[in-house]
PDB file of C-alpha atoms in Angstrom:
ATOM      1  CA  MET A   1     115.778 -21.447  27.416  1.00  0.00           C
ATOM      2  CA  LYS A   2     116.729 -24.532  29.225  1.00  0.00           C
ATOM      3  CA  ILE A   3     120.120 -22.895  30.430  1.00  0.00           C
ATOM      4  CA  LEU A   4     118.192 -19.783  31.625  1.00  0.00           C
ATOM      5  CA  THR A   5     115.708 -22.020  33.719  1.00  0.00           C
ATOM      6  CA  GLY A   6     118.741 -23.890  35.104  1.00  0.00           C
ATOM      7  CA  VAL A   7     120.540 -20.621  36.027  1.00  0.00           C
ATOM      8  CA  ILE A   8     117.459 -19.288  37.586  1.00  0.00           C
ATOM      9  CA  ALA A   9     116.604 -22.526  39.682  1.00  0.00           C
ATOM     10  CA  PHE A  10     120.407 -22.404  40.986  1.00  0.00           C
ATOM     11  CA  ALA A  11     120.020 -18.905  41.958  1.00  0.00           C
ATOM     12  CA  ILE A  12     116.911 -19.523  44.031  1.00  0.00           C
ATOM     13  CA  CYS A  13     118.695 -22.346  45.615  1.00  0.00           C
ATOM     14  CA  CYS A  14     121.454 -19.978  46.484  1.00  0.00           C
ATOM     15  CA  ILE A  15     119.049 -17.626  47.993  1.00  0.00           C
ATOM     16  CA  VAL A  16     117.353 -20.302  50.051  1.00  0.00           C
ATOM     17  CA  GLY A  17     120.663 -21.645  51.126  1.00  0.00           C
ATOM     18  CA  LEU A  18     121.939 -18.090  52.123  1.00  0.00           C
ATOM     19  CA  MET A  19     124.954 -18.293  49.578  1.00  0.00           C
ATOM     20  CA  ARG A  20     125.075 -14.517  49.045  1.00  0.00           C
ATOM     21  CA  ASP A  21     128.527 -14.690  47.381  1.00  0.00           C
ATOM     22  CA  MET A  22     127.567 -17.344  44.856  1.00  0.00           C
ATOM     23  CA  LEU A  23     124.392 -15.267  44.203  1.00  0.00           C
ATOM     24  CA  PHE A  24     126.466 -12.232  43.414  1.00  0.00           C
ATOM     25  CA  LEU A  25     128.786 -14.092  41.026  1.00  0.00           C
ATOM     26  CA  ILE A  26     125.756 -15.510  39.013  1.00  0.00           C
ATOM     27  CA  ALA A  27     124.260 -12.030  38.826  1.00  0.00           C
ATOM     28  CA  LEU A  28     127.648 -10.457  37.736  1.00  0.00           C
ATOM     29  CA  THR A  29     128.269 -13.168  35.154  1.00  0.00           C
ATOM     30  CA  THR A  30     124.639 -13.100  33.690  1.00  0.00           C
ATOM     31  CA  TYR A  31     125.072  -9.264  33.514  1.00  0.00           C
ATOM     32  CA  THR A  32     128.465  -9.477  31.780  1.00  0.00           C
ATOM     33  CA  ILE A  33     127.116 -11.908  29.176  1.00  0.00           C
ATOM     34  CA  SER A  34     124.003 -10.093  28.420  1.00  0.00           C
ATOM     35  CA  GLN A  35     126.036  -6.960  27.835  1.00  0.00           C
ATOM     36  CA  TYR A  36     128.198  -8.644  25.278  1.00  0.00           C
ATOM     37  CA  VAL A  37     125.402 -10.366  23.442  1.00  0.00           C
ATOM     38  CA  GLY A  38     123.691  -6.989  23.182  1.00  0.00           C
ATOM     39  CA  ILE A  39     126.888  -5.363  21.779  1.00  0.00           C
ATOM     40  CA  LEU A  40     127.202  -8.222  19.160  1.00  0.00           C
ATOM     41  CA  LYS A  41     123.614  -7.933  18.108  1.00  0.00           C
ATOM     42  CA  TYR A  42     123.924  -4.122  17.840  1.00  0.00           C
ATOM     43  CA  LYS A  43     127.063  -4.636  15.413  1.00  0.00           C
ATOM     44  CA  ILE A  44     125.232  -7.239  13.379  1.00  0.00           C
ATOM     45  CA  GLU A  45     122.080  -5.262  12.986  1.00  0.00           C
ATOM     46  CA  ASN A  46     124.411  -2.119  12.272  1.00  0.00           C
ATOM     47  CA  SER A  47     126.191  -3.920   9.635  1.00  0.00           C
ATOM     48  CA  LYS A  48     123.179  -5.244   7.857  1.00  0.00           C
ATOM     49  CA  ASN A  49     121.680  -1.859   7.587  1.00  0.00           C
ATOM     50  CA  LYS A  50     124.822  -0.483   6.242  1.00  0.00           C
ATOM     51  CA  ARG A  51     124.783  -2.903   3.385  1.00  0.00           C
ATOM     52  CA  ARG A  52     121.158  -1.980   2.155  1.00  0.00           C
TER      53      ARG A  52
END
């Protein structure tokens, strides 16, 4: 939660400072990481259901 708060605070600073390129990089990185976490979570839950 602390990391997410830090990322959001940094993104707000980029918006205020008009650093659009940095903001795009943050958005793209966050999206990519969330996609990988979602895939891993799906695989873990799927493997638990197959074991039952």
